[in-house]
mmCIF file of C-alpha atoms in Angstrom:
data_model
loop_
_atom_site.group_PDB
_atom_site.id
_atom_site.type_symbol
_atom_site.label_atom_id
_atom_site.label_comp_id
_atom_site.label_asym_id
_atom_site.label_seq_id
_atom_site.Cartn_x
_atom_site.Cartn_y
_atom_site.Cartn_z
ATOM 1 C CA UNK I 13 15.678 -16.938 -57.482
ATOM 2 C CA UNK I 14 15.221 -19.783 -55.152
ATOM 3 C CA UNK I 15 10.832 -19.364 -55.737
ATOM 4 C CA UNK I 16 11.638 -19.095 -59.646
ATOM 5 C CA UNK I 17 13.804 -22.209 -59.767
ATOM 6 C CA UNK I 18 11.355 -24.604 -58.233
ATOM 7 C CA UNK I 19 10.003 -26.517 -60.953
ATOM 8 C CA UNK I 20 13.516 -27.249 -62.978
ATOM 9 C CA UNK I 21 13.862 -31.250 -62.006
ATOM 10 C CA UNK I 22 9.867 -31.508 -63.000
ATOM 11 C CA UNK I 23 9.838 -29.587 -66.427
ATOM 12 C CA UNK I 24 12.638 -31.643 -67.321
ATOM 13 C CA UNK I 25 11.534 -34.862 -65.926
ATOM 14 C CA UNK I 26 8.377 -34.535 -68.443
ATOM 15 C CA UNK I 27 10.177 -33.306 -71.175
ATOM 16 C CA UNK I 28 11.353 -35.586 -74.086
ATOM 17 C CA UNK I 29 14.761 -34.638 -75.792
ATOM 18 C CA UNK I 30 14.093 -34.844 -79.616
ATOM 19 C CA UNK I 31 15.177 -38.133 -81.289
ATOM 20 C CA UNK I 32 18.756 -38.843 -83.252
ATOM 21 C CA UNK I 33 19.727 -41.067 -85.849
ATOM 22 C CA UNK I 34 21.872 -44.366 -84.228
ATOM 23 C CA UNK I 35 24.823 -43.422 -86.146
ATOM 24 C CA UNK I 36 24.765 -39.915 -84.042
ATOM 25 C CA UNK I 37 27.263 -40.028 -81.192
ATOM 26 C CA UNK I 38 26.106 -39.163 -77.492
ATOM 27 C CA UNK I 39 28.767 -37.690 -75.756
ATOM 28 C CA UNK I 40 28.979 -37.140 -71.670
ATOM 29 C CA UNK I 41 31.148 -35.350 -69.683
ATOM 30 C CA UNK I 42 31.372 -34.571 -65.974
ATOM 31 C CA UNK I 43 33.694 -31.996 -64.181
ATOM 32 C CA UNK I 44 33.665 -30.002 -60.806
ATOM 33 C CA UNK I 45 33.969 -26.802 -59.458
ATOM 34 C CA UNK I 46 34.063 -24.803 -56.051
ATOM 35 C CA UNK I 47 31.833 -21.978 -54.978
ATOM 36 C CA UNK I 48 33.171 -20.139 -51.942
ATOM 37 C CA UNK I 49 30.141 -20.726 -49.587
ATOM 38 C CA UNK I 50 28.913 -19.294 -45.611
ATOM 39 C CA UNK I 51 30.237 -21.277 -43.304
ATOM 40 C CA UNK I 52 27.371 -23.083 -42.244
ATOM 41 C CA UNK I 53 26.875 -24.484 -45.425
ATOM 42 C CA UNK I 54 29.976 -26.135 -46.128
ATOM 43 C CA UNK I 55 29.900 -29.922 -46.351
ATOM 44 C CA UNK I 56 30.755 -31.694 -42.752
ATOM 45 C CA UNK I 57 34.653 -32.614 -44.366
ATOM 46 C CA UNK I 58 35.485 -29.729 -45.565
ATOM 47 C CA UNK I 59 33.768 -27.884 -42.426
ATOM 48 C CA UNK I 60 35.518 -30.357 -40.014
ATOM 49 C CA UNK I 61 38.813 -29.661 -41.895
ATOM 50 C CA UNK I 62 38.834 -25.841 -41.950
ATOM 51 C CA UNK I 63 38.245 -26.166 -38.180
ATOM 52 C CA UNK I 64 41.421 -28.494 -37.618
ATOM 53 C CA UNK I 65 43.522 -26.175 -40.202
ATOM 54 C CA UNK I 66 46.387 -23.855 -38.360
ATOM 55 C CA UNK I 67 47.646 -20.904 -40.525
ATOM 56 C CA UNK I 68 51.463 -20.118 -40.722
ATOM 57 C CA UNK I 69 50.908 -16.971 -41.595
ATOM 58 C CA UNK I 70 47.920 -14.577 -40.340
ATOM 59 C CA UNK I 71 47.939 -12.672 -42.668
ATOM 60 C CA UNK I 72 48.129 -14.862 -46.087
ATOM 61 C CA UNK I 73 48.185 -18.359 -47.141
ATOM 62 C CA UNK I 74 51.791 -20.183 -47.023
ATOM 63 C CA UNK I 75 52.754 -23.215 -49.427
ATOM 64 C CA UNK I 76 50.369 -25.999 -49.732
ATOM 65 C CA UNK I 77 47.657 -24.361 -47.180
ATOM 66 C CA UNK I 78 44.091 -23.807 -48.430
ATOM 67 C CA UNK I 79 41.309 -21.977 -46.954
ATOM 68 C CA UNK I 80 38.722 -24.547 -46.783
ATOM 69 C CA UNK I 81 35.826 -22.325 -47.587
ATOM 70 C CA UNK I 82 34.876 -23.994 -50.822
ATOM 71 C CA UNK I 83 31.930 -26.559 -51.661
ATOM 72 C CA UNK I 84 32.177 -28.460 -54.679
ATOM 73 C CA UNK I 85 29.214 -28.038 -57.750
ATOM 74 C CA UNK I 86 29.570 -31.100 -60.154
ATOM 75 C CA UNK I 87 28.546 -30.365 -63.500
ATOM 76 C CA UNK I 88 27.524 -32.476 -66.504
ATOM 77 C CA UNK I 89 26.915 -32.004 -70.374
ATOM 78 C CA UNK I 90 25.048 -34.482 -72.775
ATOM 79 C CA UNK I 91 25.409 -33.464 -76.504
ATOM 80 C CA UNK I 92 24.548 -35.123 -79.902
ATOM 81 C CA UNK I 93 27.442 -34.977 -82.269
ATOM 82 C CA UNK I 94 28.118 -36.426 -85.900
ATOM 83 C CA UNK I 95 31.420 -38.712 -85.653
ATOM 84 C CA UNK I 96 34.208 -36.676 -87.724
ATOM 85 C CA UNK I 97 37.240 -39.043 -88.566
ATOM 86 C CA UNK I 98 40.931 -37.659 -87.913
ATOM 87 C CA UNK I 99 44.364 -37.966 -87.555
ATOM 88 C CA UNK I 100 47.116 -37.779 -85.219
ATOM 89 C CA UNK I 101 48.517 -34.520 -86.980
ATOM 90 C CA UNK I 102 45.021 -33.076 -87.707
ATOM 91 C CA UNK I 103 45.355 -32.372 -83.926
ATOM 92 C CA UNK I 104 48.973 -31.600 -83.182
ATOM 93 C CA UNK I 105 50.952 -29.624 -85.350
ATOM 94 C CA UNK I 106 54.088 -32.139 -87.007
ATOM 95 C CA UNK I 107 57.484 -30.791 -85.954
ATOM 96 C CA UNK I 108 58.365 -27.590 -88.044
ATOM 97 C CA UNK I 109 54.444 -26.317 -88.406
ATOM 98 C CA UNK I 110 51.955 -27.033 -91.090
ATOM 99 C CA UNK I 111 52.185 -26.757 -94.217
ATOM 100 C CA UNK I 112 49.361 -25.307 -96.258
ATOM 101 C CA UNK I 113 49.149 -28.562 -98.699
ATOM 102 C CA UNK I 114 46.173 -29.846 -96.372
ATOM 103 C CA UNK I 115 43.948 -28.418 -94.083
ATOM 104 C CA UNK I 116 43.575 -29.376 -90.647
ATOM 105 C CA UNK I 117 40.233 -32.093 -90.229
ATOM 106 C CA UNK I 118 38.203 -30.439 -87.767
ATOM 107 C CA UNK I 119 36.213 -32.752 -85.099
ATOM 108 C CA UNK I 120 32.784 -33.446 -83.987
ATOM 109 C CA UNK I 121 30.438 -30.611 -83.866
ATOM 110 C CA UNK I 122 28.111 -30.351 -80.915
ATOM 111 C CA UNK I 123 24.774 -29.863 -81.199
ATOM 112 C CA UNK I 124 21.352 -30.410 -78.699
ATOM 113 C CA UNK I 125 23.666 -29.286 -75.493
ATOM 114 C CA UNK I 126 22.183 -30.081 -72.181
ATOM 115 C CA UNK I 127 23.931 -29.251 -68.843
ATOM 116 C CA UNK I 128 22.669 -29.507 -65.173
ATOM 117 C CA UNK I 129 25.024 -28.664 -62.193
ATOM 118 C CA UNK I 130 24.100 -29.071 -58.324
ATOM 119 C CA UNK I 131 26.345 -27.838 -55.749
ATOM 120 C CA UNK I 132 23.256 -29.541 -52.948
ATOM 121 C CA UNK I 133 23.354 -32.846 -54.636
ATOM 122 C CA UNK I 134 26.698 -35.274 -54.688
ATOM 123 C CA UNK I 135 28.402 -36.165 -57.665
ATOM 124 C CA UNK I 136 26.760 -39.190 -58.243
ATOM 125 C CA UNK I 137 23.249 -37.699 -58.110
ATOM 126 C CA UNK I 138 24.413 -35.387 -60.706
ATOM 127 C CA UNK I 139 25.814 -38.077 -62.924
ATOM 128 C CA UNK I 140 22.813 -40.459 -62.717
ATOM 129 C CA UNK I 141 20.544 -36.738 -63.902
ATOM 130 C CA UNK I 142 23.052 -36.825 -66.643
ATOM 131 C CA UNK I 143 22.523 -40.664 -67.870
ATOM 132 C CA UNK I 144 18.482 -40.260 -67.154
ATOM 133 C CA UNK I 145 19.361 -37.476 -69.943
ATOM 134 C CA UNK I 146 21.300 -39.971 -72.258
ATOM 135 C CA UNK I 147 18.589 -42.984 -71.680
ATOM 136 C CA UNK I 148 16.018 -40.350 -72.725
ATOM 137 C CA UNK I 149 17.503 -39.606 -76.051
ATOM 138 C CA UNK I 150 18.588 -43.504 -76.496
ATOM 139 C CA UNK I 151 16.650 -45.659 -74.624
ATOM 140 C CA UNK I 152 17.331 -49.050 -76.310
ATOM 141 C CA UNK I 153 21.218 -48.124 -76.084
ATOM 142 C CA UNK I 154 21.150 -48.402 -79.483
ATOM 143 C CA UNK I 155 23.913 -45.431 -80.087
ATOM 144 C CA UNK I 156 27.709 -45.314 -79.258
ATOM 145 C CA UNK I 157 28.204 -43.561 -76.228
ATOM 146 C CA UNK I 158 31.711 -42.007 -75.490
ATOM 147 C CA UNK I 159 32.152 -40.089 -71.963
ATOM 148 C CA UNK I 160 35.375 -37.254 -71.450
ATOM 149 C CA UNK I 161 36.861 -37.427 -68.017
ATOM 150 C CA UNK I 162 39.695 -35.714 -66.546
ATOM 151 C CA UNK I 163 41.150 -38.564 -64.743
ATOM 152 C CA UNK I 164 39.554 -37.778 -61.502
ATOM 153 C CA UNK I 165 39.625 -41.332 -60.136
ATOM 154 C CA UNK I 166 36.126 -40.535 -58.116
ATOM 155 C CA UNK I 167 34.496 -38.959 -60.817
ATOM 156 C CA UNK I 168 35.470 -42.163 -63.089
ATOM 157 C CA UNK I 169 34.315 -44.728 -60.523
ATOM 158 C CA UNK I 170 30.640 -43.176 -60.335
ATOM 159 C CA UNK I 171 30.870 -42.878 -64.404
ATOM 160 C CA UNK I 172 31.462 -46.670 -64.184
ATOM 161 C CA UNK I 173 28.666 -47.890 -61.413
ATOM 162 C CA UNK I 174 26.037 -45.869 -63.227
ATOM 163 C CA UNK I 175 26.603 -47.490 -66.326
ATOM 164 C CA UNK I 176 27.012 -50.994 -64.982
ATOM 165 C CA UNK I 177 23.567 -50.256 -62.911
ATOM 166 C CA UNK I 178 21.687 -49.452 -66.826
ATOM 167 C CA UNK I 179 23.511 -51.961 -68.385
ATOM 168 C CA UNK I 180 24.897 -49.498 -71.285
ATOM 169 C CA UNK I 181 28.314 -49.855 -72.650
ATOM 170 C CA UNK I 182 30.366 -46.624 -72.447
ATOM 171 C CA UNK I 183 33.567 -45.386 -73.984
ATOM 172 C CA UNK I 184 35.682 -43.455 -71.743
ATOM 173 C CA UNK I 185 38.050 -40.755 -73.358
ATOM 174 C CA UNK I 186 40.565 -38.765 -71.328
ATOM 175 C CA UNK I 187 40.770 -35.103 -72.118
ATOM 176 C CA UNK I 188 43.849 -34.737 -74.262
ATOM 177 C CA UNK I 189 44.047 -31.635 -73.308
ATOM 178 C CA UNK I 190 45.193 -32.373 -69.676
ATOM 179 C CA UNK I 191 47.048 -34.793 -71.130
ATOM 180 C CA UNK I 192 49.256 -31.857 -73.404
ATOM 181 C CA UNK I 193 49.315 -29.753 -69.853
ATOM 182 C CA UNK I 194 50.818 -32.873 -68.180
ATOM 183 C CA UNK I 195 53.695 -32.644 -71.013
ATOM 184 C CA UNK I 196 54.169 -28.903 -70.807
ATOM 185 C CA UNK I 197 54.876 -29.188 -67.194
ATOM 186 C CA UNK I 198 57.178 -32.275 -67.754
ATOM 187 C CA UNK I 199 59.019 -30.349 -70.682
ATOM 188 C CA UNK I 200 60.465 -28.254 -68.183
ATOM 189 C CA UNK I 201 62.560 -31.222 -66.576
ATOM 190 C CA UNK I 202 64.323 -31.067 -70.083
ATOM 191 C CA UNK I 203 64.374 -27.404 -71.498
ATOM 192 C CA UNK I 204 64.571 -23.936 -70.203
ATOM 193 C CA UNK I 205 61.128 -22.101 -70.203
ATOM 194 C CA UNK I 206 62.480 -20.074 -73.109
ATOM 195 C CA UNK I 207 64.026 -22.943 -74.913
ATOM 196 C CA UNK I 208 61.608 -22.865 -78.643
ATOM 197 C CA UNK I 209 63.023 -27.057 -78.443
ATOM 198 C CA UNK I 210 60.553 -27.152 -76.130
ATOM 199 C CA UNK I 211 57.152 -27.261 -78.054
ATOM 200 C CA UNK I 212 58.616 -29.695 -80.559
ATOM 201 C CA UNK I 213 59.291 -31.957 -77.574
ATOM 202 C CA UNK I 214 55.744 -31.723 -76.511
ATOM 203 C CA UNK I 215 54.312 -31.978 -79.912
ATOM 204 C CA UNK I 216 56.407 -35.012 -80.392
ATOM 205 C CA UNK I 217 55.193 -36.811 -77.535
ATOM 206 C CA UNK I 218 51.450 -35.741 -78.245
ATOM 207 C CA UNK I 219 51.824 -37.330 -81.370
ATOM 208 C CA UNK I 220 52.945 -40.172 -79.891
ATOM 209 C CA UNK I 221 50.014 -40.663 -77.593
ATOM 210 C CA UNK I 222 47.879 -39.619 -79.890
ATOM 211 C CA UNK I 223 48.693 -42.647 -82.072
ATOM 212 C CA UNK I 224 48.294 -45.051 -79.447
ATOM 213 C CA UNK I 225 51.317 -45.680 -78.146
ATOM 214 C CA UNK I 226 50.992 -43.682 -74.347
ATOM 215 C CA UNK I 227 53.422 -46.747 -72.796
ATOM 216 C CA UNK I 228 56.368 -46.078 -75.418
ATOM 217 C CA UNK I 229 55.992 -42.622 -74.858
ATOM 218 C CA UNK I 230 56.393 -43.097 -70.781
ATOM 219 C CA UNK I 231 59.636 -44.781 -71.476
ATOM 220 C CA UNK I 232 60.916 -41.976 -73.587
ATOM 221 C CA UNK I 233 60.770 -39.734 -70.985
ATOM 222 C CA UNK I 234 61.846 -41.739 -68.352
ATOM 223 C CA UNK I 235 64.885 -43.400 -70.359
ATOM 224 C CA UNK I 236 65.303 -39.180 -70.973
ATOM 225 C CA UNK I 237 65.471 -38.318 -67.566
ATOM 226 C CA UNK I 238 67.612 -41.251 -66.257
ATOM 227 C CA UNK I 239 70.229 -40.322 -69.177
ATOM 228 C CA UNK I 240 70.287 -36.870 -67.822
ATOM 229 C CA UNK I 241 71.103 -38.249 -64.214
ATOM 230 C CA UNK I 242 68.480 -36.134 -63.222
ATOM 231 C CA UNK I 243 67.957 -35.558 -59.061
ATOM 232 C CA UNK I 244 63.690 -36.821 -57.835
ATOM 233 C CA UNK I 245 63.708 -32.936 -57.640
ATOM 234 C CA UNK I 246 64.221 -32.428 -61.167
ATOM 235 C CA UNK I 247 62.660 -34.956 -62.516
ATOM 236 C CA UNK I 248 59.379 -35.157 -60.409
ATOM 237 C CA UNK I 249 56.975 -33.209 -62.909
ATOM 238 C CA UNK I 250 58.437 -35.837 -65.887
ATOM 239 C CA UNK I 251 57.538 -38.984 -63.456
ATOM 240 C CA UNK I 252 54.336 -37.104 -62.252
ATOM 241 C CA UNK I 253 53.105 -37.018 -65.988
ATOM 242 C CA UNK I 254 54.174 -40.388 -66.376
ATOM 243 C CA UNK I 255 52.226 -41.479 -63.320
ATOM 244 C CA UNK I 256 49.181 -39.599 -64.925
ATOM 245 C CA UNK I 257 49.462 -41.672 -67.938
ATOM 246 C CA UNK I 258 49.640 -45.025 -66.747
ATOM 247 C CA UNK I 259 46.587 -44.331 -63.870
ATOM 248 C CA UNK I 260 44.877 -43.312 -67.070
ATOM 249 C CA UNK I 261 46.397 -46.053 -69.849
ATOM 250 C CA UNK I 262 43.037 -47.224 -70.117
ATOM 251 C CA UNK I 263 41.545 -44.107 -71.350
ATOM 252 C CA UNK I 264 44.001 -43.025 -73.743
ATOM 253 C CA UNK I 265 43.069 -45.176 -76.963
ATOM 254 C CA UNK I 266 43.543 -42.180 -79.350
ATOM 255 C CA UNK I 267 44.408 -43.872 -82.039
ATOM 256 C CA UNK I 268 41.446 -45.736 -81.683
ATOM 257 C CA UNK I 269 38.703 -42.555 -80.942
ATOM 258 C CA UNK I 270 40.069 -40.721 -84.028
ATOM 259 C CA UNK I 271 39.043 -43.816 -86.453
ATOM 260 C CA UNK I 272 35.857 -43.755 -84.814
ATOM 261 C CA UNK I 273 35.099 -39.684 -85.284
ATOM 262 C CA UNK I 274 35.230 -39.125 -81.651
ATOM 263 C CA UNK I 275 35.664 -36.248 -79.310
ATOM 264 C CA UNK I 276 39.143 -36.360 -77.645
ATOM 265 C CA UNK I 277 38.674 -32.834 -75.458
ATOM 266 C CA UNK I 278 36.208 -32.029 -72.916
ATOM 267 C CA UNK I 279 36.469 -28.295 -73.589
ATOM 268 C CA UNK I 280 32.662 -27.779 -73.167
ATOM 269 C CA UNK I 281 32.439 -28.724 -69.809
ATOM 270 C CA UNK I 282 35.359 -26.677 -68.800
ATOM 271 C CA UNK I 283 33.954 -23.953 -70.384
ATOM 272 C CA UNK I 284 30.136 -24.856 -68.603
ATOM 273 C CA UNK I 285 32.362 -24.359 -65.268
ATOM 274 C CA UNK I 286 33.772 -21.357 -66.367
ATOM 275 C CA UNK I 287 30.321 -19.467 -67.436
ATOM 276 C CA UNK I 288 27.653 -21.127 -64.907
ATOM 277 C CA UNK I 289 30.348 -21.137 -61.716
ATOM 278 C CA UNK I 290 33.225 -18.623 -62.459
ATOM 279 C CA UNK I 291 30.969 -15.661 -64.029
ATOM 280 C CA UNK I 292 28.176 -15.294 -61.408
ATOM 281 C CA UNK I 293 28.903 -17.460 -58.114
ATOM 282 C CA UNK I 294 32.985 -16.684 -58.040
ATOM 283 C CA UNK I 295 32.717 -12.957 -57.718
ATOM 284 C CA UNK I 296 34.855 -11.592 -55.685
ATOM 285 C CA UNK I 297 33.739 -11.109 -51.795
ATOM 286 C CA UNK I 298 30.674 -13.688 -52.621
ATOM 287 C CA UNK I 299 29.685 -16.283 -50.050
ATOM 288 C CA UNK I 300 26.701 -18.440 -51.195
ATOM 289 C CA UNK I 301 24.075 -20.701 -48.924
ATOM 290 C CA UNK I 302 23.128 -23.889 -50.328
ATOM 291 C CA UNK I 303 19.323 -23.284 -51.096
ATOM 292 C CA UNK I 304 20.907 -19.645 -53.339
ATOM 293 C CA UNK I 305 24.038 -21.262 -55.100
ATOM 294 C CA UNK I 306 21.761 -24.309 -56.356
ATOM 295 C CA UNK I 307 19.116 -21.691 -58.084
ATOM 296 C CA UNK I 308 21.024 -19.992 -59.488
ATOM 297 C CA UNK I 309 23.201 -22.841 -61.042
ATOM 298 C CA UNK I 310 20.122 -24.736 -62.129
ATOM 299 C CA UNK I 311 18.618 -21.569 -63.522
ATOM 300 C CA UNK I 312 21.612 -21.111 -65.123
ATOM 301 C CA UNK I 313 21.943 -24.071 -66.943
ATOM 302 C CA UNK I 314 18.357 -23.576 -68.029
ATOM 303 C CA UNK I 315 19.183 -20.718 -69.728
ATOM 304 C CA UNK I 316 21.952 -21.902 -71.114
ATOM 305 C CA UNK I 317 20.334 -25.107 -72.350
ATOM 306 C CA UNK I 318 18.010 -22.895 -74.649
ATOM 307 C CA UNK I 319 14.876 -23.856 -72.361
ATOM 308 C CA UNK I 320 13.833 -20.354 -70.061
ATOM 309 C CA UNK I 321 10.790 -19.719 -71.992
ATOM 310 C CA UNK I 322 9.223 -22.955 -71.934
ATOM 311 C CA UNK I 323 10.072 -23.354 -68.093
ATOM 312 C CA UNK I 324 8.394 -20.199 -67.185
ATOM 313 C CA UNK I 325 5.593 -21.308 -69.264
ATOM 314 C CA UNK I 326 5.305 -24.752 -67.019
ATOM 315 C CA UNK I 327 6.117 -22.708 -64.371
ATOM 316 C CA UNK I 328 3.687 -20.349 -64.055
ATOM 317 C CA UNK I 329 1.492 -22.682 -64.872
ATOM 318 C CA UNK I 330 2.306 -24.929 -62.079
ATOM 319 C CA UNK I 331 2.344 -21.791 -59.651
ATOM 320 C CA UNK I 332 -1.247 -21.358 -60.626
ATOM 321 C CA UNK I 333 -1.913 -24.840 -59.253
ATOM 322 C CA UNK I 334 -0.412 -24.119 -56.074
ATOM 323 C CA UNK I 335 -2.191 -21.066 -55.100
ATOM 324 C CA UNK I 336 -5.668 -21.599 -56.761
ATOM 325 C CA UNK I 337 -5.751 -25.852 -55.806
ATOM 326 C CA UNK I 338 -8.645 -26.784 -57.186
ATOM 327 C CA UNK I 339 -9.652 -31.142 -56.063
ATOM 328 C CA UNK I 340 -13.020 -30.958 -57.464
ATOM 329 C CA UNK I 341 -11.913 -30.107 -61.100
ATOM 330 C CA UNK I 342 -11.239 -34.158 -61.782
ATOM 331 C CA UNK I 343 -14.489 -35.103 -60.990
ATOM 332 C CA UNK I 344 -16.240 -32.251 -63.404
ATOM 333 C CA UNK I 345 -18.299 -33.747 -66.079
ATOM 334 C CA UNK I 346 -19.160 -31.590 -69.288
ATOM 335 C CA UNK I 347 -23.042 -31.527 -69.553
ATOM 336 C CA UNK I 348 -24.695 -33.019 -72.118
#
């Protein structure tokens, strides 16, 4: 795996993405994931704090403990997509269910995926391989580009440098659907878990946000929980999605990205982590070195990408070079 996946960075470093019409969006997102690795491999942190960790239990792990046996992959997708207009409704359901008078807009379709991951590399190596990707299918910056985050404050501030550093303007979208997850697990503040009140109370404030106004939905739910007299206990997973909301105010335009045919979601790099981390390298009893994990996630995401034959193509090719150098060959002349 590790001899096979040698030339990945190269074929794709001379390899030019076809070209898009300026009215085509370019869409980025970034997300991580951890692969359970050998002990020797694990980054100095984590490796420093498994060694300091004490275990309640010997036997299992209590509350709040972790293993630290995990090192994080980041992975990234770049994708061409035609901008689909919307509306609030088109992507929650209004109180009550639809109706069948109109159907549902659907949203931008992806097309021309390209994903790398690198559990070696840091997150910021990854994310520049991701805009080298972007610059290659728009290098005079000429289309809109709109980048999904989670709200992971690290990932955001690399997002942010590596744009500044290329000088491209970037529109940053948070996932909405953390942001609906965030309400579910406020909900519960308010309604039992079997209460049916309680998806019209999520819808309703998913509406909300999705028409731009995240603040006056905040101030529901905290004017909600105060009226309640609710204890910090009961109300801490209302004031944590609150808190989640106003880190992220910036990012939650909506109303805004569904004028402008947007993506809102950033289900395609959840579901890269799921099939290029989760299916192979999160077996269960696995324990991966750096130089294996990193094939087989780059070889991975070649597949994936649509690019395997052409690789082994340049690959073998490049193999030939290797064993058979040959210095003279420039110098050959044809005869006359």
């Amino acid at each position: 795996m590790r001899a096979a996946a040698v030339d990945i960075a190269a074929f794709y470093a001379a390899r030019t993405p076809d070209p898009a019409a300026s009215t085509t969006l370019l869409v980025l997102s970034v997300d991580g994931k951890g692969i359970v690795m050998r002990p020797g491999h694990l980054r100095e942190a984590t490796r420093k704090a498994a060694e300091r960790a004490t275990r309640t239990f010997r036997t299992r792990l209590s509350a709040g403990e972790k293993t630290c046996r995990k090192r994080m992959a980041t992975l990234a997708v770049v994708h061409d997509a035609d901008p689909a207009v919307r509306r609030p409704h088109d992507i929650i359901a209004p109180p009550g269910g639809r109706t069948t008078h109109r159907t549902p807009r659907k949203g931008p379709k992806a097309r021309a995926k390209w994903l790398t991951a690198s559990v070696e590399h840091d997150a910021d190596q990854v994310i520049a391989a991701a805009f080298d990707e972007a610059e290659a299918r728009d290098p005079q910056h000429r289309r809109c580009w709109v980048v999904l985050v989670d709200g992971a404050e690290h990932q955001l501030e690399l997002l942010h440098a590596e744009a500044a550093r290329r000088g491209v303007t970037i529109h940053v979208v948070l996932d909405i659907v953390h942001v609906i997850e965030k309400l579910w697990a406020a909900s519960r503040c308010f309604h039992t878990a079997t209460d049916p009140d309680t998806e019209t109370w999520v819808g309703t404030q998913a509406a909300r946000i999705l028409a731009g106004d995240a603040s006056g939905s905040v101030t529901g739910i905290r004017t909600q929980a105060d009226r309640l007299g609710l204890s910090a206990d009961q109300r801490a997973a209302a004031d944590w999605a609150c808190r989640y909301l106003e880190n992220n105010a910036a990012h939650l335009h909506y109303d805004q990205a569904l004028r402008a045919g947007w993506p809102i979601a950033s289900g395609i790099v959840e579901g890269t982590a799921r099939h290029l981390v989760a299916d192979r390298l999160d077996i269960t009893g696995s324990r991966w070195t750096v130089p294996g994990a990193e094939a087989v996630l780059t070889l991975r995401a070649l597949i994936s990408n649509g690019d395997f034959p052409q690789y082994w193509t340049f690959h073998t090719r490049r193999e030939h070079e290797r064993l058979y150098p040959r210095p003279d060959q420039h110098n050959n002349e044809l005869p006359a």
